[in-house]
mmCIF file of C-alpha atoms in Angstrom:
data_model
loop_
_atom_site.group_PDB
_atom_site.id
_atom_site.type_symbol
_atom_site.label_atom_id
_atom_site.label_comp_id
_atom_site.label_asym_id
_atom_site.label_seq_id
_atom_site.Cartn_x
_atom_site.Cartn_y
_atom_site.Cartn_z
ATOM 1 C CA MET U 240 -31.991 89.474 81.248
ATOM 2 C CA ASN U 241 -28.853 91.117 79.554
ATOM 3 C CA VAL U 242 -25.837 88.691 79.734
ATOM 4 C CA LEU U 243 -23.434 90.569 78.024
ATOM 5 C CA ILE U 244 -22.643 94.502 79.602
ATOM 6 C CA LYS U 245 -19.558 95.446 77.628
ATOM 7 C CA PRO U 246 -16.488 94.323 75.816
ATOM 8 C CA ILE U 247 -13.210 94.800 77.726
ATOM 9 C CA ILE U 248 -10.952 96.602 75.477
ATOM 10 C CA THR U 249 -7.110 96.827 77.100
ATOM 11 C CA GLU U 250 -3.578 96.298 75.907
ATOM 12 C CA LYS U 251 -3.530 93.166 77.882
ATOM 13 C CA MET U 252 -6.741 91.861 76.358
ATOM 14 C CA THR U 253 -5.719 92.979 72.657
ATOM 15 C CA GLY U 254 -2.369 90.904 72.939
ATOM 16 C CA LEU U 255 -4.411 88.075 74.371
ATOM 17 C CA THR U 256 -6.749 88.494 71.446
ATOM 18 C CA GLU U 257 -4.011 88.615 69.027
ATOM 19 C CA LYS U 258 -2.006 85.682 70.273
ATOM 20 C CA MET U 259 -4.756 83.322 71.503
ATOM 21 C CA ASN U 260 -8.391 84.581 69.654
ATOM 22 C CA ARG U 261 -9.747 85.059 72.773
ATOM 23 C CA TYR U 262 -12.068 88.182 73.745
ATOM 24 C CA GLY U 263 -13.219 89.456 77.198
ATOM 25 C CA PHE U 264 -16.156 90.667 78.163
ATOM 26 C CA VAL U 265 -18.241 92.025 81.629
ATOM 27 C CA VAL U 266 -20.981 89.981 81.936
ATOM 28 C CA SER U 267 -24.365 90.252 84.146
ATOM 29 C CA SER U 268 -23.368 88.790 87.909
ATOM 30 C CA ASP U 269 -25.774 85.882 87.639
ATOM 31 C CA ALA U 270 -25.333 84.598 83.833
ATOM 32 C CA ASN U 271 -23.651 81.131 83.736
ATOM 33 C CA LYS U 272 -21.194 79.969 80.927
ATOM 34 C CA ILE U 273 -23.744 78.387 78.639
ATOM 35 C CA GLN U 274 -25.861 81.964 78.860
ATOM 36 C CA ILE U 275 -22.596 83.748 77.850
ATOM 37 C CA LYS U 276 -21.928 81.409 75.120
ATOM 38 C CA GLN U 277 -25.704 81.765 73.669
ATOM 39 C CA ALA U 278 -25.550 85.542 74.149
ATOM 40 C CA VAL U 279 -21.963 86.048 72.304
ATOM 41 C CA GLU U 280 -23.152 83.744 69.486
ATOM 42 C CA LYS U 281 -26.116 85.703 69.086
ATOM 43 C CA ALA U 282 -24.920 89.320 69.311
ATOM 44 C CA TYR U 283 -21.522 88.666 67.264
ATOM 45 C CA GLY U 284 -22.354 85.764 64.782
ATOM 46 C CA VAL U 285 -19.278 83.242 65.713
ATOM 47 C CA ASN U 286 -18.788 80.027 66.936
ATOM 48 C CA VAL U 287 -17.442 80.035 70.730
ATOM 49 C CA GLU U 288 -15.582 77.166 71.931
ATOM 50 C CA ASP U 289 -14.690 77.608 75.615
ATOM 51 C CA VAL U 290 -15.710 80.266 78.270
ATOM 52 C CA ARG U 291 -13.825 80.963 81.165
ATOM 53 C CA THR U 292 -15.300 83.226 84.059
ATOM 54 C CA MET U 293 -14.098 85.203 86.897
ATOM 55 C CA LYS U 294 -15.715 87.210 90.026
ATOM 56 C CA TYR U 295 -14.347 90.233 91.377
ATOM 57 C CA ILE U 296 -15.772 91.317 94.807
ATOM 58 C CA GLY U 297 -15.674 94.619 96.082
ATOM 59 C CA LYS U 298 -12.585 95.575 98.214
ATOM 60 C CA VAL U 299 -13.008 98.359 100.778
ATOM 61 C CA LYS U 300 -10.418 101.050 99.866
ATOM 62 C CA ALA U 301 -9.630 104.288 102.517
ATOM 63 C CA ARG U 302 -8.419 107.945 101.248
ATOM 64 C CA ASN U 303 -7.390 110.487 103.053
ATOM 65 C CA THR U 304 -9.326 114.058 102.974
ATOM 66 C CA ARG U 305 -9.088 117.509 104.786
ATOM 67 C CA THR U 306 -12.152 115.974 107.059
ATOM 68 C CA GLY U 307 -10.291 112.752 107.467
ATOM 69 C CA VAL U 308 -10.339 109.529 106.433
ATOM 70 C CA LYS U 309 -13.356 107.932 104.034
ATOM 71 C CA TYR U 310 -13.869 104.527 103.330
ATOM 72 C CA GLY U 311 -15.685 103.476 100.077
ATOM 73 C CA ILE U 312 -16.372 100.170 98.459
ATOM 74 C CA THR U 313 -14.702 99.506 94.971
ATOM 75 C CA GLY U 314 -17.172 98.085 92.466
ATOM 76 C CA ARG U 315 -18.049 94.153 91.984
ATOM 77 C CA CYS U 316 -18.577 92.479 88.573
ATOM 78 C CA LYS U 317 -18.075 89.316 86.562
ATOM 79 C CA LYS U 318 -15.813 89.061 83.315
ATOM 80 C CA ALA U 319 -15.934 86.260 81.098
ATOM 81 C CA ILE U 320 -13.136 84.788 78.847
ATOM 82 C CA VAL U 321 -14.358 83.725 75.702
ATOM 83 C CA SER U 322 -12.121 81.633 72.998
ATOM 84 C CA LEU U 323 -13.402 81.372 69.575
ATOM 85 C CA ALA U 324 -13.027 78.740 66.873
ATOM 86 C CA LYS U 325 -9.848 78.932 64.691
ATOM 87 C CA GLY U 326 -9.914 81.581 61.972
ATOM 88 C CA GLU U 327 -13.198 83.792 63.569
ATOM 89 C CA THR U 328 -13.185 87.223 64.860
ATOM 90 C CA ILE U 329 -15.121 89.932 66.563
ATOM 91 C CA ASP U 330 -14.808 93.542 65.452
ATOM 92 C CA PHE U 331 -15.502 95.926 68.612
ATOM 93 C CA TYR U 332 -15.159 99.045 66.007
ATOM 94 C CA SER U 333 -17.509 98.131 63.228
ATOM 95 C CA SER U 334 -20.473 99.934 65.017
ATOM 96 C CA ILE U 335 -18.438 103.186 65.657
#
């Protein structure tokens, strides 16, 4: 099972990384905190101190078109915020 799907690289997460040494990831919806910690440590070679998770449920959205109102559902996902040990960092841009 692939636990880590992709890193979250936004302005808000970049600020959190600079201030508190925390990194965000979109993870598999059935992964638990222990699996996320092991996956980050294995993938990036760092020591993880804390893992916080949150689930986003899909919401029904409506949009107006020429043929009438169309309904759809936004995607559901699970995110994890990972705190690293002091002095350790993850470089997402090294493989580019």
